mmCIF file of C-alpha atoms and ligand atoms in Angstrom:
data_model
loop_
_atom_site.group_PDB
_atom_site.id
_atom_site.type_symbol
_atom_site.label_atom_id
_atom_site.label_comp_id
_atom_site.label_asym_id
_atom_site.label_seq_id
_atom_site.Cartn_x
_atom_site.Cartn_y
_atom_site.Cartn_z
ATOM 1 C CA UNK A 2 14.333 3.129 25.569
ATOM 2 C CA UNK A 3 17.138 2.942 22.998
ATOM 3 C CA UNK A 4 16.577 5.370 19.918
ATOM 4 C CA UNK A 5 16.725 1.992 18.361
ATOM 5 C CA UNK A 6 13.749 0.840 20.336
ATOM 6 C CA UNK A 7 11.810 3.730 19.231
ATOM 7 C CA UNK A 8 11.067 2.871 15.424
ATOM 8 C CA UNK A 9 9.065 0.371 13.671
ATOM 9 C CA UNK A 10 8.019 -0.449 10.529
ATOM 10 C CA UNK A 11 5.036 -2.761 8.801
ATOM 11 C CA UNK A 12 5.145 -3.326 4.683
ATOM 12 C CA UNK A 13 2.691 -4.845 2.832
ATOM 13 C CA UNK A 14 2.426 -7.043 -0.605
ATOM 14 C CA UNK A 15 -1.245 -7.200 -0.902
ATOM 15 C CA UNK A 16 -4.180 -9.169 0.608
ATOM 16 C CA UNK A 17 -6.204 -11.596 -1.585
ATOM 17 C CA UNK A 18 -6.628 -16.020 -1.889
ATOM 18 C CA UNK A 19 -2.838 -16.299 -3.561
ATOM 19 C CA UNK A 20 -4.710 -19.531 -4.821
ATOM 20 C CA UNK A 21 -1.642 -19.632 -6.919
ATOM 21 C CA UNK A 22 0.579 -20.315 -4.228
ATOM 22 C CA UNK A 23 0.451 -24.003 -3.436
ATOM 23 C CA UNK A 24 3.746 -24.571 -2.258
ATOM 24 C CA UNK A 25 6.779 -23.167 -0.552
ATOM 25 C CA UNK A 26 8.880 -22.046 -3.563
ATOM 26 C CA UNK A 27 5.483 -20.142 -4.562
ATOM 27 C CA UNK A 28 4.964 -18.738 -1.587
ATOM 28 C CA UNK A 29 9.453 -18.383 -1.028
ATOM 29 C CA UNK A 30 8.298 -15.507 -3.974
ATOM 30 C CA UNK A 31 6.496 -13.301 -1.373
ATOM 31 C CA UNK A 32 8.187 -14.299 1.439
ATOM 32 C CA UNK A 33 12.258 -13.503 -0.045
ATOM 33 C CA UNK A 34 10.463 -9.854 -1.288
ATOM 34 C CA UNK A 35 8.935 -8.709 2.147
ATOM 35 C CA UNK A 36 12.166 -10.017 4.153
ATOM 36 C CA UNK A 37 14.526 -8.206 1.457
ATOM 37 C CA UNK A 38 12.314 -4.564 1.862
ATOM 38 C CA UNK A 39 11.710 -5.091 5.738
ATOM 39 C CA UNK A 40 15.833 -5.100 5.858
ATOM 40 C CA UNK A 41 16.271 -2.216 3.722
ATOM 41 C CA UNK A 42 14.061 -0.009 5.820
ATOM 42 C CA UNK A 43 15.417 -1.073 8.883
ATOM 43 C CA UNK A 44 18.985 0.132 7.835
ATOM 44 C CA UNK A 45 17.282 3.388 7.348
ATOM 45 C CA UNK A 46 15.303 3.647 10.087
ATOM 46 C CA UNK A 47 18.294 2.874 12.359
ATOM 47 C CA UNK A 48 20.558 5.423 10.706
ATOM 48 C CA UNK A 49 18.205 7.837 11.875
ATOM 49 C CA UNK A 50 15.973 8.039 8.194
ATOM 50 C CA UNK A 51 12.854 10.082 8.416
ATOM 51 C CA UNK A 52 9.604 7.712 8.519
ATOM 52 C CA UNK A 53 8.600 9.453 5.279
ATOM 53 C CA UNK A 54 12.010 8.616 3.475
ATOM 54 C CA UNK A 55 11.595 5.379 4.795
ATOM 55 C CA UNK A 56 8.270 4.402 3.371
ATOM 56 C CA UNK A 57 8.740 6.172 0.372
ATOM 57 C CA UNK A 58 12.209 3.839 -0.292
ATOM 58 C CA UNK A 59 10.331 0.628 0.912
ATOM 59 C CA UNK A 60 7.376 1.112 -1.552
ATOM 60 C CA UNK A 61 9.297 2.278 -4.368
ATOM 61 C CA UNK A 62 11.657 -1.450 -4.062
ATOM 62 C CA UNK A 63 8.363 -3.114 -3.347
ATOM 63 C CA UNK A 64 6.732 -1.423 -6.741
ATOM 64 C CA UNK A 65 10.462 -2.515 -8.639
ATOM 65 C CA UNK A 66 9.940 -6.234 -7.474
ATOM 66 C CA UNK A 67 7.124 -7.792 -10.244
ATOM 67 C CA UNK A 68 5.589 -10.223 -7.516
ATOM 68 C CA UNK A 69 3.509 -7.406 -6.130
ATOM 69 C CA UNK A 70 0.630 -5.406 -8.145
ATOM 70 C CA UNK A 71 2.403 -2.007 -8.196
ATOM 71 C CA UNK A 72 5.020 0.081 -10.574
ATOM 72 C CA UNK A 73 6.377 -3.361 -12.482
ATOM 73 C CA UNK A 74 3.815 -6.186 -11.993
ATOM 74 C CA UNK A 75 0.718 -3.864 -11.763
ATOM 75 C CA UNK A 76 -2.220 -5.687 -12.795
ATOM 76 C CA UNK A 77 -4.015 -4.739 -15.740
ATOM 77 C CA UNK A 78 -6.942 -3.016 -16.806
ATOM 78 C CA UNK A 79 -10.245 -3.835 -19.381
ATOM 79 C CA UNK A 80 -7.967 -2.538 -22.009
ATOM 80 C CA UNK A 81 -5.213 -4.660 -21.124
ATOM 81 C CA UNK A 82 -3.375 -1.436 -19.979
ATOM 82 C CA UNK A 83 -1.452 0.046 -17.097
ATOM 83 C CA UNK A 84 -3.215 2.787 -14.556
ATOM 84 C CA UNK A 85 -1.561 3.318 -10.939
ATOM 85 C CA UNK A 86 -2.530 4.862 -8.334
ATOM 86 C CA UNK A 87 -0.450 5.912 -4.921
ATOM 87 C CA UNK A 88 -0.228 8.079 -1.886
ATOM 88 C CA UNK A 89 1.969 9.160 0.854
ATOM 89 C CA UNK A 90 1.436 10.847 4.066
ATOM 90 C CA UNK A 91 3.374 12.370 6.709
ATOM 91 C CA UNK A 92 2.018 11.781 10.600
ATOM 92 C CA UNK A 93 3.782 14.747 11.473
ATOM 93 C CA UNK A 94 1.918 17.823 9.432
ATOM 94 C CA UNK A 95 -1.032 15.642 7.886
ATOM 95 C CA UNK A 96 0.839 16.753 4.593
ATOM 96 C CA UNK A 97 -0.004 14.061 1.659
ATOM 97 C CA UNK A 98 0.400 13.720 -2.202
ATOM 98 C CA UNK A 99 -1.005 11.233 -4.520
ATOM 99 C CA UNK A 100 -1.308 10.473 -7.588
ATOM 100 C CA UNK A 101 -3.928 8.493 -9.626
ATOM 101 C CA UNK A 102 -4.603 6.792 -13.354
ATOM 102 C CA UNK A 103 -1.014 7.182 -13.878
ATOM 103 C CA UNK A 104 1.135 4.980 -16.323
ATOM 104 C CA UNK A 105 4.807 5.005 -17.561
ATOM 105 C CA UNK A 106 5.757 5.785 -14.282
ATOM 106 C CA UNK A 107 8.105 3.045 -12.717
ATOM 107 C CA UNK A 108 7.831 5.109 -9.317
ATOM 108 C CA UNK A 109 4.003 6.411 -9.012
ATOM 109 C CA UNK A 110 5.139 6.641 -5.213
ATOM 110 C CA UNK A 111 7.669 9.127 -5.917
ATOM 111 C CA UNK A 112 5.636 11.129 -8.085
ATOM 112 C CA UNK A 113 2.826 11.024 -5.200
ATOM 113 C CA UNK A 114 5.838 12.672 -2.903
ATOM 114 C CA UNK A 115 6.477 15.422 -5.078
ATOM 115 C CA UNK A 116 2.860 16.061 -5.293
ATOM 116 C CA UNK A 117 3.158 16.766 -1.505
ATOM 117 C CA UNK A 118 6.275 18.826 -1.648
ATOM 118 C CA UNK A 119 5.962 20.880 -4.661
ATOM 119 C CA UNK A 120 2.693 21.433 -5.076
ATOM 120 C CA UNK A 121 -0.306 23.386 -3.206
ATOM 121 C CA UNK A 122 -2.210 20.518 -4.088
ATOM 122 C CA UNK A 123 -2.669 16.702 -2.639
ATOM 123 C CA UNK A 124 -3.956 14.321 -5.677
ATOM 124 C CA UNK A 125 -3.478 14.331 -9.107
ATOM 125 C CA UNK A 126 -5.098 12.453 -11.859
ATOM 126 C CA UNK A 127 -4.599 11.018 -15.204
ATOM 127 C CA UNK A 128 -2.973 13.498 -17.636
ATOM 128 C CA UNK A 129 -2.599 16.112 -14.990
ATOM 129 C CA UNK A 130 -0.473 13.861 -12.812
ATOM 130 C CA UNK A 131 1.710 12.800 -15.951
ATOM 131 C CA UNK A 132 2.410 16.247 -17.097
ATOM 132 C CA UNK A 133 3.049 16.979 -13.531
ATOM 133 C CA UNK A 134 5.727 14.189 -13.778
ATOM 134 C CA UNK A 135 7.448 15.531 -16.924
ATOM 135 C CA UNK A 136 7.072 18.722 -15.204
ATOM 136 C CA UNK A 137 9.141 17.171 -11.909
ATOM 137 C CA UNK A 138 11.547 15.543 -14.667
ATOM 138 C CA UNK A 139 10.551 12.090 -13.418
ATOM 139 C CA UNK A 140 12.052 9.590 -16.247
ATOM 140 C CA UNK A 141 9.157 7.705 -17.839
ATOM 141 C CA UNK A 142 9.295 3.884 -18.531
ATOM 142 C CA UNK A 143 7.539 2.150 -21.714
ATOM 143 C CA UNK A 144 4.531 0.404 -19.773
ATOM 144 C CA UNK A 145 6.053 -2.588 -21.235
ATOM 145 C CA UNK A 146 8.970 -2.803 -19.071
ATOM 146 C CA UNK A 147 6.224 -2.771 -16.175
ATOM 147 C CA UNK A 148 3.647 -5.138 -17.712
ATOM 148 C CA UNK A 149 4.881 -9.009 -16.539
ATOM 149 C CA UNK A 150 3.566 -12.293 -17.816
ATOM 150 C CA UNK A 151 1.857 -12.962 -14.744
ATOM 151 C CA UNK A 152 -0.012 -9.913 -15.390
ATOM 152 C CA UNK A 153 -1.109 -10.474 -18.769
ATOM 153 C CA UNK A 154 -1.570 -14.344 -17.780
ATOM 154 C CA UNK A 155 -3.779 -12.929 -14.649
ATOM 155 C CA UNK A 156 -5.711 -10.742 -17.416
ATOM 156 C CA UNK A 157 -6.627 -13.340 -19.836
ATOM 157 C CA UNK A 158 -7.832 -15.616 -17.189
ATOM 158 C CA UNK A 159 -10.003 -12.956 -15.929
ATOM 159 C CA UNK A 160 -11.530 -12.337 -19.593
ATOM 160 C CA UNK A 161 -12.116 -16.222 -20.012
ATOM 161 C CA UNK A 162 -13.934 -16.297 -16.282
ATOM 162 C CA UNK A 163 -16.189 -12.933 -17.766
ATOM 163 C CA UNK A 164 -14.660 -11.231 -14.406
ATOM 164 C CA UNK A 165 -15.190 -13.453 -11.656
ATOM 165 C CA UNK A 166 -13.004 -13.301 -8.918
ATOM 166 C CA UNK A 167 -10.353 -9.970 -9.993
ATOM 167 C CA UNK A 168 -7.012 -10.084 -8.173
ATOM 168 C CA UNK A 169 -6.032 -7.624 -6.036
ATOM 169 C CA UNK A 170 -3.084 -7.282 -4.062
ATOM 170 C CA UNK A 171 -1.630 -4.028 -3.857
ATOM 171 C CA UNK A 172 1.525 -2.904 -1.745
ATOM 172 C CA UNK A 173 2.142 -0.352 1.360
ATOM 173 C CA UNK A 174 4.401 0.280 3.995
ATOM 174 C CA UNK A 175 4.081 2.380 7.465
ATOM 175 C CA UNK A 176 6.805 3.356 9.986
ATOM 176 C CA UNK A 177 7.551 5.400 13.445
ATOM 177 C CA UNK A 178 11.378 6.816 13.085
ATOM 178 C CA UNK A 179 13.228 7.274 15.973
ATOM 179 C CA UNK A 180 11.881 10.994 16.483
ATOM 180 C CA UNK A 181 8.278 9.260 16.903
ATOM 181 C CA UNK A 182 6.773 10.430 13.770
ATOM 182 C CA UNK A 183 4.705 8.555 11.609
ATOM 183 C CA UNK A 184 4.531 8.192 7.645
ATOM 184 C CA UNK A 185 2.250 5.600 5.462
ATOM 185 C CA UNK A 186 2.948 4.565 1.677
ATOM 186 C CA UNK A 187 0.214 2.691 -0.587
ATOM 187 C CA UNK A 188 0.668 1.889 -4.139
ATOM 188 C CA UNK A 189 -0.682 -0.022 -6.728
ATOM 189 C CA UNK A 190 -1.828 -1.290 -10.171
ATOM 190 C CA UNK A 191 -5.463 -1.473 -8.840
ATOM 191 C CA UNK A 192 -7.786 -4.492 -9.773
ATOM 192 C CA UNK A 193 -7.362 -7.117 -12.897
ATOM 193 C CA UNK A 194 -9.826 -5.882 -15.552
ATOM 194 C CA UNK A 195 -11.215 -2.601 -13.749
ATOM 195 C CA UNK A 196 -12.689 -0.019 -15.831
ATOM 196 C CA UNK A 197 -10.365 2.845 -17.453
ATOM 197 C CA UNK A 198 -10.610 5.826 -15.290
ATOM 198 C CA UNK A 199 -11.568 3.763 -12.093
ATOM 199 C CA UNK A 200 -9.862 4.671 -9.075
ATOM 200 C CA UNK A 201 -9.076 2.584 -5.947
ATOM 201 C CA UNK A 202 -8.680 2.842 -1.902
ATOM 202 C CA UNK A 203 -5.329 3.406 -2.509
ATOM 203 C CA UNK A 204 -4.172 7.070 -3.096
ATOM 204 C CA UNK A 205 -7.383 8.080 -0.898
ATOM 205 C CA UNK A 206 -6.326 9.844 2.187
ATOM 206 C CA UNK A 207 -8.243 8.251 4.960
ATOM 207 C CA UNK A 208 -9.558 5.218 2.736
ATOM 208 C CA UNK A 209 -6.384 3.075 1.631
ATOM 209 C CA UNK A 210 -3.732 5.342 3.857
ATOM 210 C CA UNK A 211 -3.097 7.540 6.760
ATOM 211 C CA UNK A 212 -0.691 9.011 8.973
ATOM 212 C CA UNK A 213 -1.467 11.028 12.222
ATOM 213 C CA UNK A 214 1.266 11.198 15.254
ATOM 214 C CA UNK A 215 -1.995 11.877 17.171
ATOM 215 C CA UNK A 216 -3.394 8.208 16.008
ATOM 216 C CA UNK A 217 -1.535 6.099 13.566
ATOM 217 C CA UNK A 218 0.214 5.127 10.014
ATOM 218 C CA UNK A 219 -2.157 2.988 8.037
ATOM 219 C CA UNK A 220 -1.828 1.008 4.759
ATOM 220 C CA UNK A 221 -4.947 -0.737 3.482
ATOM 221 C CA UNK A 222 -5.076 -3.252 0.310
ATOM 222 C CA UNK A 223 -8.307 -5.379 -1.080
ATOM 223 C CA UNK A 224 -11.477 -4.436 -2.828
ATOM 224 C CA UNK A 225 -10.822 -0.901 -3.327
ATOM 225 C CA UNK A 226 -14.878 0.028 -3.245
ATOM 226 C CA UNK A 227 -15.111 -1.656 0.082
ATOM 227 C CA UNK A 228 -12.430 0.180 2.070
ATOM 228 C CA UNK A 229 -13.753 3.326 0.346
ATOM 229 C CA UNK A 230 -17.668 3.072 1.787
ATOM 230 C CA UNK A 231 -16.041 2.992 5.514
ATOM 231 C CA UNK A 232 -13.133 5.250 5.280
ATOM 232 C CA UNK A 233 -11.271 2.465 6.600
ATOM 233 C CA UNK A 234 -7.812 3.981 7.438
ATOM 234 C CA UNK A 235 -9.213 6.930 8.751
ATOM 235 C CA UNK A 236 -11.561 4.756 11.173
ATOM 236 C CA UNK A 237 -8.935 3.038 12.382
ATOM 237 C CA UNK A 238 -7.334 6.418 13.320
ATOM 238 C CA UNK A 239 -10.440 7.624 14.996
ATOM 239 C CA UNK A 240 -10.618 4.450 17.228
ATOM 240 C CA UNK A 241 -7.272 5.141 18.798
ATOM 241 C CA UNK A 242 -7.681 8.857 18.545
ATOM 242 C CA UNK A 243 -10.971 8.992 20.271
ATOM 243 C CA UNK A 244 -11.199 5.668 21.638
ATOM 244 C CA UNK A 245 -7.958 5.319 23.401
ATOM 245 C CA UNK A 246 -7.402 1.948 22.001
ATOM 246 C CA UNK A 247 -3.966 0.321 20.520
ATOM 247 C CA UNK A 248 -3.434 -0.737 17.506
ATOM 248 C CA UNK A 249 -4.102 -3.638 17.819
ATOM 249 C CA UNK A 250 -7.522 -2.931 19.152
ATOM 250 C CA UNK A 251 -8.455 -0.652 16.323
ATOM 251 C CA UNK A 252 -7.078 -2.952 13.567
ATOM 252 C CA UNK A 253 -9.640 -5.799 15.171
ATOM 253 C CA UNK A 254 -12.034 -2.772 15.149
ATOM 254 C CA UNK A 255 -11.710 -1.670 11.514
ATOM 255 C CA UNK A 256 -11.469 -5.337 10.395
ATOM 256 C CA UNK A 257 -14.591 -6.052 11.994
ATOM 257 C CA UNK A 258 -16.763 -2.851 10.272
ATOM 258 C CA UNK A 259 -15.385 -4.004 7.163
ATOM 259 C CA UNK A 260 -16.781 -6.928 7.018
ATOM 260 C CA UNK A 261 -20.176 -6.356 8.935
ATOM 261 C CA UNK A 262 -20.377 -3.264 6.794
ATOM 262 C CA UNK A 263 -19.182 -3.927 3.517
ATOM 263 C CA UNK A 264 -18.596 -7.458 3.803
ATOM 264 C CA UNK A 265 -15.025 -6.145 2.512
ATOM 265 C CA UNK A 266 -12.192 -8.364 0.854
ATOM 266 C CA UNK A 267 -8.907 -7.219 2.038
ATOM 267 C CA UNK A 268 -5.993 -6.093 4.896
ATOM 268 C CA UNK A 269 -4.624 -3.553 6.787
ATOM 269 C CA UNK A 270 -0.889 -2.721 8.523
ATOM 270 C CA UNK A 271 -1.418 -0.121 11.287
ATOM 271 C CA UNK A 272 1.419 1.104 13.530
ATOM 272 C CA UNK A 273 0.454 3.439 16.451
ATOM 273 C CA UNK A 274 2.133 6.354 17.858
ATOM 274 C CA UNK A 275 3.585 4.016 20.491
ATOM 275 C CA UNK A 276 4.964 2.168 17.973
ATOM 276 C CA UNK A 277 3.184 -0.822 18.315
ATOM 277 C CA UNK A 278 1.937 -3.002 15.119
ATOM 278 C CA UNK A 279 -0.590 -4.654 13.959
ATOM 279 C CA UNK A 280 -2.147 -6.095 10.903
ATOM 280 C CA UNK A 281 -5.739 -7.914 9.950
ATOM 281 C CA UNK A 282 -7.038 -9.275 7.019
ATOM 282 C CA UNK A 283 -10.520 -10.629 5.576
ATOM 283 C CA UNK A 284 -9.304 -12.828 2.931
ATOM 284 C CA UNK A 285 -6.675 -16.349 3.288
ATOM 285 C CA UNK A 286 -3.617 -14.392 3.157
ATOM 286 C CA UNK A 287 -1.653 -11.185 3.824
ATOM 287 C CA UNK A 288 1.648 -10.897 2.699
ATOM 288 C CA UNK A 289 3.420 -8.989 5.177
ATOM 289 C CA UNK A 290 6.261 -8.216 7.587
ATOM 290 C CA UNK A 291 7.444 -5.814 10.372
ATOM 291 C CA UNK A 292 9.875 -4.817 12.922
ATOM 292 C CA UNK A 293 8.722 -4.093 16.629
ATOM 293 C CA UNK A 294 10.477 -1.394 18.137
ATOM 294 C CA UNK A 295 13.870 -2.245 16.586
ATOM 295 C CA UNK A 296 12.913 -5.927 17.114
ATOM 296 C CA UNK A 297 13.710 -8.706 15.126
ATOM 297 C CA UNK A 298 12.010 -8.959 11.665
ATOM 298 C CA UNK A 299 8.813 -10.606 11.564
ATOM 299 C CA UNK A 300 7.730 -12.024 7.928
ATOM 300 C CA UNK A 301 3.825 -13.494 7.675
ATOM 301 C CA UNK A 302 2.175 -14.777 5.016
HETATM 302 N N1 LIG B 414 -7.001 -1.512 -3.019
HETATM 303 C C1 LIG B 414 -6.573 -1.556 -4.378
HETATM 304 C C2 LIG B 414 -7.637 -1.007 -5.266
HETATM 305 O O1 LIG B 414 -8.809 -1.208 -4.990
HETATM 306 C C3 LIG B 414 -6.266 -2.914 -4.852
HETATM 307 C C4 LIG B 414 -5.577 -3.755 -3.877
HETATM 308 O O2 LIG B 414 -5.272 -3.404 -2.778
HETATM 309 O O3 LIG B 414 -5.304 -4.863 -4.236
HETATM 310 O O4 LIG B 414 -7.293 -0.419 -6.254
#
């Protein structure tokens, strides 16, 4: 195999009904976004980039594009205001940070990687995490220049339906670098019209992302509650860890608890340590796209 051959990558733009999207130039949107990330990563990945580096690039340019609900174009909460939440772990040492109810923060995925590095600690919340930030000398954004029309469009359709039928959507991105380790990204603005102080899937090691070289990377997006109740990412882990399977296999696996279990709305990327990818959702769509050991780029949505 060709150190080429030997990396992978899967990124994410959220899981939900995109009833929006009723035609191509809708859906071109999603599409352009994943393709344009997928690329970037693969230059990186090829040049010999560390998995971490990689996913921590590919979800900071997925959080900077306002299609997806993370950094700019995070969806909005019952006060009409910004709070993120984001993780990132490394396959390699089990080393993650994350971050959660933060806000002025075009990044939150680079804040959740200094969490790992520079602190003796893996998640921080709310005011913590933000003085951590000014700490770290991370620039912070007016939540303005991160709040979108569709956002605030998204938000006052959710007030007139009393808060039926939230979007999520959320974005993530796991890879295998050429020295076969394995790294997983999630970020996101969380769910239209959730509480203040409620936190998601997302910056939950083991619930909304994962990363063993024993196992797998994982990236989960959906119903944040849902994913939570099963420990989703981490059972995917477990059924290639303990059950031998692919992933494939354990993606089919975990998608299957979800919904027997939790009757969960939502997707997953997985890559395993072989490098092999897979990806499973409950609701109509997934936006999502991946290279196959060094293969050609796949884009599905
Ligand atoms: N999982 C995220 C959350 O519950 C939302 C999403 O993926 O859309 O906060």
């Amino acid at each position: 195999m060709t150190a080429n051959a030997r990396f992978s990558l899967m990124i994410h733009g959220g899981a939900g009904p995109f009833a929006h999207v009723t035609d191509a130039s809708a859906a071109a949107r999603y599409i352009d976004g994943a393709r344009a990330v997928v690329e970037q990563g693969r230059a990186m990945l090829s040049a010999g980039a560390s998995a971490l580096d990689t996913v921590e690039a590919c979800a900071a340019l997925l959080e900077d594009d306002p299609a997806f609900n993370a950094g700019r174009g995070s969806v909005l909460n019952e006060l009409g205001a910004i709070e993120m939440d984001a993780a990132i772990m490394d396959g390699a040492t089990l080393a993650a940070g994350a971050v959660a109810g933060v806000h002025n923060i075009a990044n939150p995925i680079r804040l959740a990687r200094r969490v790992m590095q520079d602190t003796e600690h893996l998640l921080l919340i709310a005011d913590g995490a933000m003085r951590f930030a000014e700490q770290c000398g991370i620039a912070q954004v007016a939540d303005d220049a991160l709040v979108t029309p569709d956002a605030i469009a998204e938000f006052e359709a959710y007030q007139r339906s009393r808060g039926e039928s939230p979007r999520f959507g959320t974005i993530g991105a796991v890879a295998r670098d050429v020295y076969g380790t394995l790294a997983a990204a999630t970020s996101t603005g969380g769910m239209t019209g959730k509480r203040v102080g409620r936190v998601g899937d997302s910056p939950i090691v083991g619930a909304g992302v994962y990363a063993d070289n024993a196992s797998c990377a994982v990236s989960a997006t959906g119903r944040g509650e849902d994913f939570m109740r099963i420990v989703m990412a981490h059972t995917i882990a477990a059924h290639i860890e303990f059950a031998g399977m692919d992933a494939a296999g354990a993606t089919q696996a975990g998608i299957e608890r979800l919904r027997k279990r939790t009757q969960g709305q939502g997707g997953v990327i997985v890559i395993d340590h072989m490098g092999r990818c897979a990806s499973a959702h409950t609701t109509a769509r997934m936006v999502c796209g991946w290279i196959e050991h060094g293969g050609k780029t796949q884009i599905r949505f």
